[in-house]
Coordinates of C-alpha atoms and ligand atoms in Angstrom, one line a residue:
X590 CA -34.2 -17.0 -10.1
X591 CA -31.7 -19.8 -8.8
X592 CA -30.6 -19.5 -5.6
X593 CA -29.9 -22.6 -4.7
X594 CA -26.1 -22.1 -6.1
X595 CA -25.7 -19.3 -3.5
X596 CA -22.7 -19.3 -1.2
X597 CA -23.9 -21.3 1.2
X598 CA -23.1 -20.4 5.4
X599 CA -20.0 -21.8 6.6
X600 CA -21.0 -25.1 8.4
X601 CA -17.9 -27.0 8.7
X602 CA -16.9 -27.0 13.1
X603 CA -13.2 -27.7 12.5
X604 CA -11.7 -24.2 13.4
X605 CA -8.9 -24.8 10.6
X606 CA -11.5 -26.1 7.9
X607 CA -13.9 -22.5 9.1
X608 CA -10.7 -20.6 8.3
X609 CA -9.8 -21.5 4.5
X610 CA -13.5 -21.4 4.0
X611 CA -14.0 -18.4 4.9
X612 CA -10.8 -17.0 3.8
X613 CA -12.0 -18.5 0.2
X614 CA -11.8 -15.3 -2.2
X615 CA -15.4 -15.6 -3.4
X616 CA -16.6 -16.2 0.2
X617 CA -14.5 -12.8 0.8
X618 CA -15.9 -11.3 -2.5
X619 CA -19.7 -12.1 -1.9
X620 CA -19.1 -10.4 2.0
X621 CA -18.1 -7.8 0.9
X622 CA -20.3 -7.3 -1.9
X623 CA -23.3 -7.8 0.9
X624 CA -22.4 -5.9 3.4
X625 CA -22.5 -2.9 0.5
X626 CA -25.4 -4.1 -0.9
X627 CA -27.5 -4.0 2.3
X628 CA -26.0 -0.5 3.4
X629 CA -26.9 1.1 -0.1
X630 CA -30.3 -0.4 -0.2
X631 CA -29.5 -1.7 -3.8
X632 CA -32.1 -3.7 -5.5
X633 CA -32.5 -7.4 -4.6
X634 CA -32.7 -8.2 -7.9
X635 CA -30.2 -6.7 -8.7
X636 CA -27.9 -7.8 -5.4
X637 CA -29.0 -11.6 -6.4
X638 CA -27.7 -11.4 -10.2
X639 CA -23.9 -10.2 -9.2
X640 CA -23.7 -12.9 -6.1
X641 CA -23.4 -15.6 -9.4
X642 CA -21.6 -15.5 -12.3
X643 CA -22.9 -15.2 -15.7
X644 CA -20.8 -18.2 -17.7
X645 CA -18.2 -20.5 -15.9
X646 CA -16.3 -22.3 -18.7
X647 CA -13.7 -24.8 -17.9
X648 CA -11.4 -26.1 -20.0
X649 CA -9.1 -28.8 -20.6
X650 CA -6.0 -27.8 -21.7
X651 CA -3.3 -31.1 -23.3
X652 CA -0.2 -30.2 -23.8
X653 CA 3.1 -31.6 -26.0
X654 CA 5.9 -31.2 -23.3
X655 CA 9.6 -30.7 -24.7
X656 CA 9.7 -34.6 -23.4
X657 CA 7.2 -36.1 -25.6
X658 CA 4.9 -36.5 -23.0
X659 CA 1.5 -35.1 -22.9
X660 CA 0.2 -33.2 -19.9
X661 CA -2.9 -31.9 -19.7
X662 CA -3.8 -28.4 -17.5
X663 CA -7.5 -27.4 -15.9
X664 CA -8.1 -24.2 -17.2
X665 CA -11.1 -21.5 -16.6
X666 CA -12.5 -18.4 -18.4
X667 CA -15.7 -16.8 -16.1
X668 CA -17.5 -13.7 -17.5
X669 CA -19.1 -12.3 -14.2
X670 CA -21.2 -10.1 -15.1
X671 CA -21.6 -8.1 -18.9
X672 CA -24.5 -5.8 -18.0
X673 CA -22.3 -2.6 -18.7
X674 CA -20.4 -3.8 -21.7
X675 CA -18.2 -6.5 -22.9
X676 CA -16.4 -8.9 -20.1
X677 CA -12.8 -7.6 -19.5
X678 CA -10.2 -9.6 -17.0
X679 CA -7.0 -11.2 -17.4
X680 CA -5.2 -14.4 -17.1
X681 CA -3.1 -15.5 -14.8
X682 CA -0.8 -18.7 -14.8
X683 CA -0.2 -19.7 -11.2
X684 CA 0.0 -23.3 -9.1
X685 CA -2.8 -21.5 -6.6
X686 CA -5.3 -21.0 -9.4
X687 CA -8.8 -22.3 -8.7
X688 CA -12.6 -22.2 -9.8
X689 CA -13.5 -20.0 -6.6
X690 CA -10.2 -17.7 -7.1
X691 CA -11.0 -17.1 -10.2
X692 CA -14.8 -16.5 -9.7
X693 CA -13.5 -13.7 -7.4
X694 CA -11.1 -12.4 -9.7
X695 CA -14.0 -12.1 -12.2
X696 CA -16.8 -10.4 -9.7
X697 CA -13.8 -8.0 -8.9
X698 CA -13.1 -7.0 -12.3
X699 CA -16.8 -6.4 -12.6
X700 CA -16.4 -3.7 -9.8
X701 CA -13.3 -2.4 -10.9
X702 CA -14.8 -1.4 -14.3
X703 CA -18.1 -0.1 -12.6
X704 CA -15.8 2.1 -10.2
X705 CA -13.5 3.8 -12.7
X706 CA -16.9 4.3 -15.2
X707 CA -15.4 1.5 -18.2
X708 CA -18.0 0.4 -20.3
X709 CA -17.1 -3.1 -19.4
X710 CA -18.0 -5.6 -17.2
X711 CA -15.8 -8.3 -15.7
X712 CA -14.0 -11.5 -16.6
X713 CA -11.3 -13.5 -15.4
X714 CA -9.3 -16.9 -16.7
X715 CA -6.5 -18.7 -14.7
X716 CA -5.0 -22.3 -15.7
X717 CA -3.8 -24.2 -12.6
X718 CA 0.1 -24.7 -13.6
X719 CA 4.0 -23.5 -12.8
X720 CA 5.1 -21.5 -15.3
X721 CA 8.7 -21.4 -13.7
X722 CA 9.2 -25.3 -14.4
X723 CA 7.8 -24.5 -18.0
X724 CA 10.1 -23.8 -21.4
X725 CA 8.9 -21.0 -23.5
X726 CA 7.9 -23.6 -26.2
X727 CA 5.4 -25.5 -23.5
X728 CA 4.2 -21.9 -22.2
X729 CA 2.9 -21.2 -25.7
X730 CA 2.0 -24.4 -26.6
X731 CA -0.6 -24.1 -23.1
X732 CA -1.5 -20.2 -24.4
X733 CA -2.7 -21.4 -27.9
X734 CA -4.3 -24.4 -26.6
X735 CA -6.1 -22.8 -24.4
X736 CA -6.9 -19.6 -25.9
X737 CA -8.4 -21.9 -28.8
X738 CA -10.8 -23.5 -25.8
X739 CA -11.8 -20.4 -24.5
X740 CA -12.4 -18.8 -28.2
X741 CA -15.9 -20.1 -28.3
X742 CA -16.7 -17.2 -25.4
X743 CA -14.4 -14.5 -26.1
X744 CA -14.0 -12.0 -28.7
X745 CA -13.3 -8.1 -28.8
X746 CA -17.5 -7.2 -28.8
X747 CA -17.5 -10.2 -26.1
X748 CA -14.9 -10.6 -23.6
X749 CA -10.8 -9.3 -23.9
X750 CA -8.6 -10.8 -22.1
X751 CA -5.0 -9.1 -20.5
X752 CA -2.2 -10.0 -18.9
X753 CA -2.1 -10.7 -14.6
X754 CA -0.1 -13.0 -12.5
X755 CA 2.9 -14.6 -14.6
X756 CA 1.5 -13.4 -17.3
X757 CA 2.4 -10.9 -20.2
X758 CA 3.1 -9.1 -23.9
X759 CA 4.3 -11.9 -25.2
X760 CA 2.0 -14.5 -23.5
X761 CA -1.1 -11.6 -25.2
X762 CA 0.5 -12.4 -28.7
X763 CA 0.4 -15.7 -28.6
X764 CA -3.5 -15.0 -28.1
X765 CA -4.4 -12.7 -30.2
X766 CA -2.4 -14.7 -33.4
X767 CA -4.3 -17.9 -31.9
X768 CA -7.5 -16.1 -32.2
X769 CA -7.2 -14.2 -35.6
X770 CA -5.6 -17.7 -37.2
X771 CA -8.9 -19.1 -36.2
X772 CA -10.9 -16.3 -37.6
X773 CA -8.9 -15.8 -40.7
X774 CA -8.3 -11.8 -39.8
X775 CA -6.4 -10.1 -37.5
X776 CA -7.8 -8.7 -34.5
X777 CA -5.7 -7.2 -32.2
X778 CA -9.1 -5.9 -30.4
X779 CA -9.6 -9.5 -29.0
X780 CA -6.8 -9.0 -26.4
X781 CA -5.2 -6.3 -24.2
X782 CA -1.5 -5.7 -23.1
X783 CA -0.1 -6.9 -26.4
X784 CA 3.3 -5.3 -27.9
X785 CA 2.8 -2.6 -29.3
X786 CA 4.4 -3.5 -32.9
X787 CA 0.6 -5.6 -33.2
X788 CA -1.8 -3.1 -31.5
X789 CA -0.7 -2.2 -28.0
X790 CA -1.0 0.4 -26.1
X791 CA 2.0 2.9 -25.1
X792 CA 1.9 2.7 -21.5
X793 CA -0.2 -0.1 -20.6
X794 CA 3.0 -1.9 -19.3
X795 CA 3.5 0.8 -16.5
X796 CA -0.6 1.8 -16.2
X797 CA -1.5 -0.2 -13.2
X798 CA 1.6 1.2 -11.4
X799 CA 0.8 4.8 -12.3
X800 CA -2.6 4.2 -11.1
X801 CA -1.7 2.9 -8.2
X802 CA 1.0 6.4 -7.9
X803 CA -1.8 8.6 -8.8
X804 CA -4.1 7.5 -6.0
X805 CA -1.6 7.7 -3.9
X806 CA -0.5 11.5 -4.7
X807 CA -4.3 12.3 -4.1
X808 CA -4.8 10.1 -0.7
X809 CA -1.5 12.5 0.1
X810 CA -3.1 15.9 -1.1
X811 CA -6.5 14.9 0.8
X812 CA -4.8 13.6 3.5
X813 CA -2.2 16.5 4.1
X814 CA 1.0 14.2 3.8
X815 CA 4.2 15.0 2.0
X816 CA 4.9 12.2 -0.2
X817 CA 8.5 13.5 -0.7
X818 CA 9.0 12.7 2.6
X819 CA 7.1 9.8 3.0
X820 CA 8.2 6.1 2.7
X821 CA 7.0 3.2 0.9
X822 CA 7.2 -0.6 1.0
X823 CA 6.1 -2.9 -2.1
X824 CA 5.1 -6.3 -1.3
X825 CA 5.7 -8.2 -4.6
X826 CA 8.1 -6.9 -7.4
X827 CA 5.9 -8.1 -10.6
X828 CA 4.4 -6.0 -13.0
X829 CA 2.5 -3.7 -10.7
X830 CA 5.2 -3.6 -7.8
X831 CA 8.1 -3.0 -10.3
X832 CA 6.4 -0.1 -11.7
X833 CA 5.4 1.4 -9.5
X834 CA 8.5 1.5 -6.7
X835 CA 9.9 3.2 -9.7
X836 CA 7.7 5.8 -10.1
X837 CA 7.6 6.8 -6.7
X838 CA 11.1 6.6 -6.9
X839 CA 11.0 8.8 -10.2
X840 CA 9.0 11.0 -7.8
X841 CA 10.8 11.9 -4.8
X842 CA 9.6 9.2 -2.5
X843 CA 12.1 6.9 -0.8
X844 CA 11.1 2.7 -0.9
X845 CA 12.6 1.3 1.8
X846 CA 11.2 -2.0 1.6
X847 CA 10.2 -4.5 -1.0
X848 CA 10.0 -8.3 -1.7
X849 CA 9.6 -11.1 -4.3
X850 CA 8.3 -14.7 -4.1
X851 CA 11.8 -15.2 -3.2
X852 CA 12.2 -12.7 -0.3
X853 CA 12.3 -9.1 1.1
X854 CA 14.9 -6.3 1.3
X855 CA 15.0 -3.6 3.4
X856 CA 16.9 -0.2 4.1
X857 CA 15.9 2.5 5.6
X858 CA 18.1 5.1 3.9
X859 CA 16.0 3.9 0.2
X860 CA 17.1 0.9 -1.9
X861 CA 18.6 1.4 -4.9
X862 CA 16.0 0.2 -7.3
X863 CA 18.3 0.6 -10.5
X864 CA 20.6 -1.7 -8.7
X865 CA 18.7 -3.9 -7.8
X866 CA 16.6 -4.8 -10.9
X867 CA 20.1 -5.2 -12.7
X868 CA 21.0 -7.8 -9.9
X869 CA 17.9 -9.3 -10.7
X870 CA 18.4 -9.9 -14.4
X871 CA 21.2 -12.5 -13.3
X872 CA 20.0 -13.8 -10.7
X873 CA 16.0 -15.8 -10.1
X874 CA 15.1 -13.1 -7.4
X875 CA 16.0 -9.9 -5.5
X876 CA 16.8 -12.5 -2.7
X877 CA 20.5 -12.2 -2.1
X878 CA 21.2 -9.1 -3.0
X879 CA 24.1 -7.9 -1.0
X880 CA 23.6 -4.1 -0.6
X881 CA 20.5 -4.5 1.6
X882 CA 19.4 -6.0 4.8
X883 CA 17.4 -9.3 3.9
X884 CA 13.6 -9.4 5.3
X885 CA 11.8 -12.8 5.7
X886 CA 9.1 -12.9 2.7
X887 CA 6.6 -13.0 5.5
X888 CA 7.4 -10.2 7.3
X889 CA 8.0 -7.3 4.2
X890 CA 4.4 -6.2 5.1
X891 CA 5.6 -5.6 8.7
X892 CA 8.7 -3.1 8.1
X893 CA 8.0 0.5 9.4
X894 CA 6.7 2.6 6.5
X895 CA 3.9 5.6 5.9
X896 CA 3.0 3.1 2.7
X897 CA 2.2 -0.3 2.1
X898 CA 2.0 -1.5 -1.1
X899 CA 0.4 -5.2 -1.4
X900 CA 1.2 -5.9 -5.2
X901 CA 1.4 -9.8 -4.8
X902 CA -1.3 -12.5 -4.2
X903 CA -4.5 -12.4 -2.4
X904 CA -5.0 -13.0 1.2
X905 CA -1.4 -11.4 2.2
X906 CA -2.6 -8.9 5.0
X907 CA -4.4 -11.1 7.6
X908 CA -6.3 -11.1 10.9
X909 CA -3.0 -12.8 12.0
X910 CA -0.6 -10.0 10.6
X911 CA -2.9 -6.9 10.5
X912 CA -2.1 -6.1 13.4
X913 CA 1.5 -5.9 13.4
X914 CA 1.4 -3.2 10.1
X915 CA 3.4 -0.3 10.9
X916 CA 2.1 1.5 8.1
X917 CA -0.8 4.4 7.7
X918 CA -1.7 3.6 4.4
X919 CA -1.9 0.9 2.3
X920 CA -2.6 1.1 -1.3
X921 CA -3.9 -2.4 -2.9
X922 CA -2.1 -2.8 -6.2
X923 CA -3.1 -6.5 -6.0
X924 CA -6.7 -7.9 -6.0
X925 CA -7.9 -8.6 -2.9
X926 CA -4.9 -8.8 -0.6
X927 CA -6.7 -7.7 2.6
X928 CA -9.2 -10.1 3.9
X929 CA -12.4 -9.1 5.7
X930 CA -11.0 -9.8 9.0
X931 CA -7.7 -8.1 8.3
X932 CA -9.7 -4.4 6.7
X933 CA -11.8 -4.4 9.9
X934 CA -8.6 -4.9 12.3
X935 CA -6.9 -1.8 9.9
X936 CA -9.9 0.5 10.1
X937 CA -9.8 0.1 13.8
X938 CA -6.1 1.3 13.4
X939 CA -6.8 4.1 11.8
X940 CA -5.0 2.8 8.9
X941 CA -6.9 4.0 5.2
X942 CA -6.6 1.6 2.9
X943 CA -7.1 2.8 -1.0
X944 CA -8.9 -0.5 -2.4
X945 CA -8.0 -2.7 -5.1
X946 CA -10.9 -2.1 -7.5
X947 CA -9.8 1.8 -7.4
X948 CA -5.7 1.4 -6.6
X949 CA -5.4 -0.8 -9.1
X950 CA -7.7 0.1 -12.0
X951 CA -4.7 2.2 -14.0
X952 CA -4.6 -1.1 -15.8
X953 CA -7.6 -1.7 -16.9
X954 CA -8.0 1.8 -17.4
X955 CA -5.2 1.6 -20.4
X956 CA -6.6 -1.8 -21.6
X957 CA -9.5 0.0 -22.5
X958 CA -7.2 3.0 -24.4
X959 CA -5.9 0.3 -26.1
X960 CA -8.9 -1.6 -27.0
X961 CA -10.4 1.8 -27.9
X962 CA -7.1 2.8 -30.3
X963 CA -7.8 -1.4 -31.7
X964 CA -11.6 -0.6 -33.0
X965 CA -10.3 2.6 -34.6
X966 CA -7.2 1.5 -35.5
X967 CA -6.1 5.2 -34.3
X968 CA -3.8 4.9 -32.1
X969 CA -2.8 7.8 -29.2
X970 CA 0.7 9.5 -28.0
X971 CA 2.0 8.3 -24.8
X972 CA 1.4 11.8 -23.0
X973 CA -2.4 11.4 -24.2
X974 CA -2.6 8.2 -22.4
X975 CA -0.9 9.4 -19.3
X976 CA -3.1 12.2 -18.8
X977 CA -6.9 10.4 -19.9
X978 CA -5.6 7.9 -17.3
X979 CA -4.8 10.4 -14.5
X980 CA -8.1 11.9 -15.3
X981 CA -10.1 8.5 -14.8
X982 CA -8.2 7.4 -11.5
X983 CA -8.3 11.0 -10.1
X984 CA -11.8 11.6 -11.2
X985 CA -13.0 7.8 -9.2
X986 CA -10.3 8.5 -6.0
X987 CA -12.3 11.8 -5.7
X988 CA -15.9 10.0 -6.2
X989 CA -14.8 7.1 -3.4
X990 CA -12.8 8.9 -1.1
X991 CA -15.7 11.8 -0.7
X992 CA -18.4 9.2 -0.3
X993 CA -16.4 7.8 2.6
X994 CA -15.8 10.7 4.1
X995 CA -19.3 11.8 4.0
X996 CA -20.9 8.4 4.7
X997 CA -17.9 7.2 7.3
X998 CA -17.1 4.3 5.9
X999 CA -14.1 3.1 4.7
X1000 CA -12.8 3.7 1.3
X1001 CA -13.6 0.2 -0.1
X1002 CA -17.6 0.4 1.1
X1003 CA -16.8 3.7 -0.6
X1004 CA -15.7 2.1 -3.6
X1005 CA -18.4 -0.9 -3.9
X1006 CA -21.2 1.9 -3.6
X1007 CA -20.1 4.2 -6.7
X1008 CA -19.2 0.7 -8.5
X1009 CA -22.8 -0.7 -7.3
X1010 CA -25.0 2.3 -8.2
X1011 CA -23.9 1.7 -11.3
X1012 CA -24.3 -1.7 -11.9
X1013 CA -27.7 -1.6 -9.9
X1014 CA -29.3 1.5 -12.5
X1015 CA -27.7 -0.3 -15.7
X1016 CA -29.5 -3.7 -14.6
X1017 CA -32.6 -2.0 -13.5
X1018 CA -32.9 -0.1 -16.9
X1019 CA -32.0 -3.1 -18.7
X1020 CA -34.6 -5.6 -17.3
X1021 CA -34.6 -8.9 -17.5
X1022 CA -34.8 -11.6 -20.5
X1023 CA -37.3 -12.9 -20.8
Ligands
LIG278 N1 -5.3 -8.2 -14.7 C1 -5.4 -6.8 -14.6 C2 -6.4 -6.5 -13.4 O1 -6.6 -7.3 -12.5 C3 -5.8 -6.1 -15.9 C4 -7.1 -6.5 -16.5 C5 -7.3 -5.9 -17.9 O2 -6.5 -5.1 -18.3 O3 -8.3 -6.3 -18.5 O4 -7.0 -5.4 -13.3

């Protein structure tokens, strides 16, 4: 067994230098998957084979640019683990992308699937780029260069991708033609989150929203809460955040705060959401918006609130803003926006925090309807869908938040030991080659 690859201990004395290193998402990722490991007792061998990924592939992605000049991207696909079933992660297209983000992003997936019982295990694939300062032309020029890089590792029995950051549909078609032009068929089962017109899913758009709503409507039951009368604050107004201020909204509860990479609004009475969005379609960001008081980008996570909704980046909630969150509960609808520091500083609070792998698993939770309705080219009503997804994500909240109760521990311990029991029994049974 090769351990010598192992996150090493943070050496470095420079107290800046010890920060980003240990901030690193993997370094995160691998603490937290220790500290879960050790209090379940889960096998060693077992432990040891998910602290490394299974296949890092990097690629290099050249690219014509609309001025003749070639540029060529860093690109990665990393299958984590695929004890459980096929890999399953998505892409994501941001300037911040890196080898260790997206080994985190990978490992995570690997939990996320293991939590909400997928038969999956986890992937992830980034390219290091700014999709903002790209034309649509370059951004599919990238996709179908890189998708026919990666094609020698994925495939819909191997690994399926789906959208993430700055990804989306469209971005999904470009991959799945890419792919089937290479094989000579079409397979819409090789990718997730694609239009519906070539194989998507109804409802996989809004899924990791509702998820993140439906765990939220149980925390309240559980908890005793009203959610009617509760408010809520979305950090990031992407895929995940969009959808699902709007279903709260649809729901009865007021959002008073949200934000975008460009900054935050705020109003205590509840924003307009309909509004809002409209401004939006004019306009880069929410930022300007006149019918709201304007919140620094920084300090959205701050505003008074019952919920916090991280739905941006990782790394957002710190051991240098924990402290200064208002809310009671926050609800990760991005991966891993809490640090280690930061989740110890909130469970000192009092605060619960629902984690990522279970708040945000609506998702992959549809991904896998869809991928399901692709192999049987059968495909469901939207009702159908809604409800097998509220079964899943109810069915894990219960599992998690019951363990945590009974153990005291927080919810994402709570979350890594249903996720790891699983992973440990399906390794153990399967043995080792050779
Ligand atoms: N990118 C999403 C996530 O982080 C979805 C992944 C998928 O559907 O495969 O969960």
């Amino acid at each position: 067994m090769d351990t010598k690859s192992a996150p090493k201990p943070v050496v470095a004395k420079h107290p800046e230098v010890v920060e980003a290193m240990h901030e690193n998402p993997w370094h995160q990722a691998m603490e937290q998957l220790d500290r879960a490991g050790k209090a379940m007792k889960l096998e060693p061998f077992a432990l040891e084979r998910l602290r490394h990924c299974k296949r890092i592939l990097t690629v290099s992605v050249p690219v014509k640019m609309d001025d003749g000049s070639v540029k060529v991207f860093e690109g990665y696909r990393i299958q984590h683990n695929m004890d459980r079933g096929p890999a399953k992660g998505g892409i994501r297209y941001h300037p911040s992308v890196s080898l260790d983000e997206v080994k985190a992003l990978s490992f995570w997936m690997t939990m996320k699937c293991a939590v909400v019982n997928l038969p999956y295990g986890g992937a992830k694939g980034g390219i290091i780029c700014d999709p903002k300062k790209m034309s649509r032309g370059e951004l599919e020029r990238m996709t179908r260069r890189y998708t026919a890089e990666i094609s020698i590792i994925i495939g819909p029995d191997k690994d399926i991708p789906a959208p993430d950051v700055n990804t989306n549909a469209e971005v999904m078609a470009w991959i799945m033609d890419t792919y089937s032009m290479t094989i000579g068929y079409s397979c819409p089962g090789v990718v997730t989150g694609k239009p519906i017109e070539i194989g998507g899913s109804l409802g996989r758009n809004e899924a990791t929203g509702r998820g993140v709503f439906y765990v939220t409507r149980e925390l309240a039951q559980r908890e005793g809460f009203d959610l009617r009368k509760a408010t809520v604050v979305v950090q990031g107004f992407g895929n995940v955040g969009s959808n699902a201020a709007n279903i709260f909204v649809e729901h009865g509860t007021k959002v008073v705060g949200i934000s975008d990479v460009g900054g935050g609004l705020y109003d205590p009475k509840g924003l307009d959401l309909h509004d809002i969005m409209e401004y939006r379609k004019t306009h880069d960001s929410i930022a300007g918006y006149p019918k709201a008081e304007k919140v620094d980008v920084d300090k959205v996570i701050e505003l008074p609130c019952d919920i916090l909704i991280p739905a941006a980046m990782e790394g957002t909630i710190t051991k240098h803003n924990a402290d200064k969150i208002k809310a009671k509960y926050v609800i990760e609808g991005a991966n891993g926006p809490t640090t280690n520091d930061a989740d110890k500083i909130l469970f000192a609070k009092g605060i619960t925090v629902v984690p990522d792998i279970l708040a945000n698993a609506g998702g992959v939770t549809v991904s896998y309807f869809e991928w399901v309705q692709d192999m049987q080219a059968y495909f469901w009503s939207e009702k159908d869908i809604n409800a097998r997804l509220q079964d899943i994500i109810v069915g894990a909240f219960t599992e998690v938040y019951d363990l945590s109760k009974k153990e005291k521990i927080d919810m994402r311990m709570g979350a890594f030991m249903v996720g790891l029991r699983r992973l440990g029994k399906a390794a153990t049974i399967r043995g080792m080659f050779p």
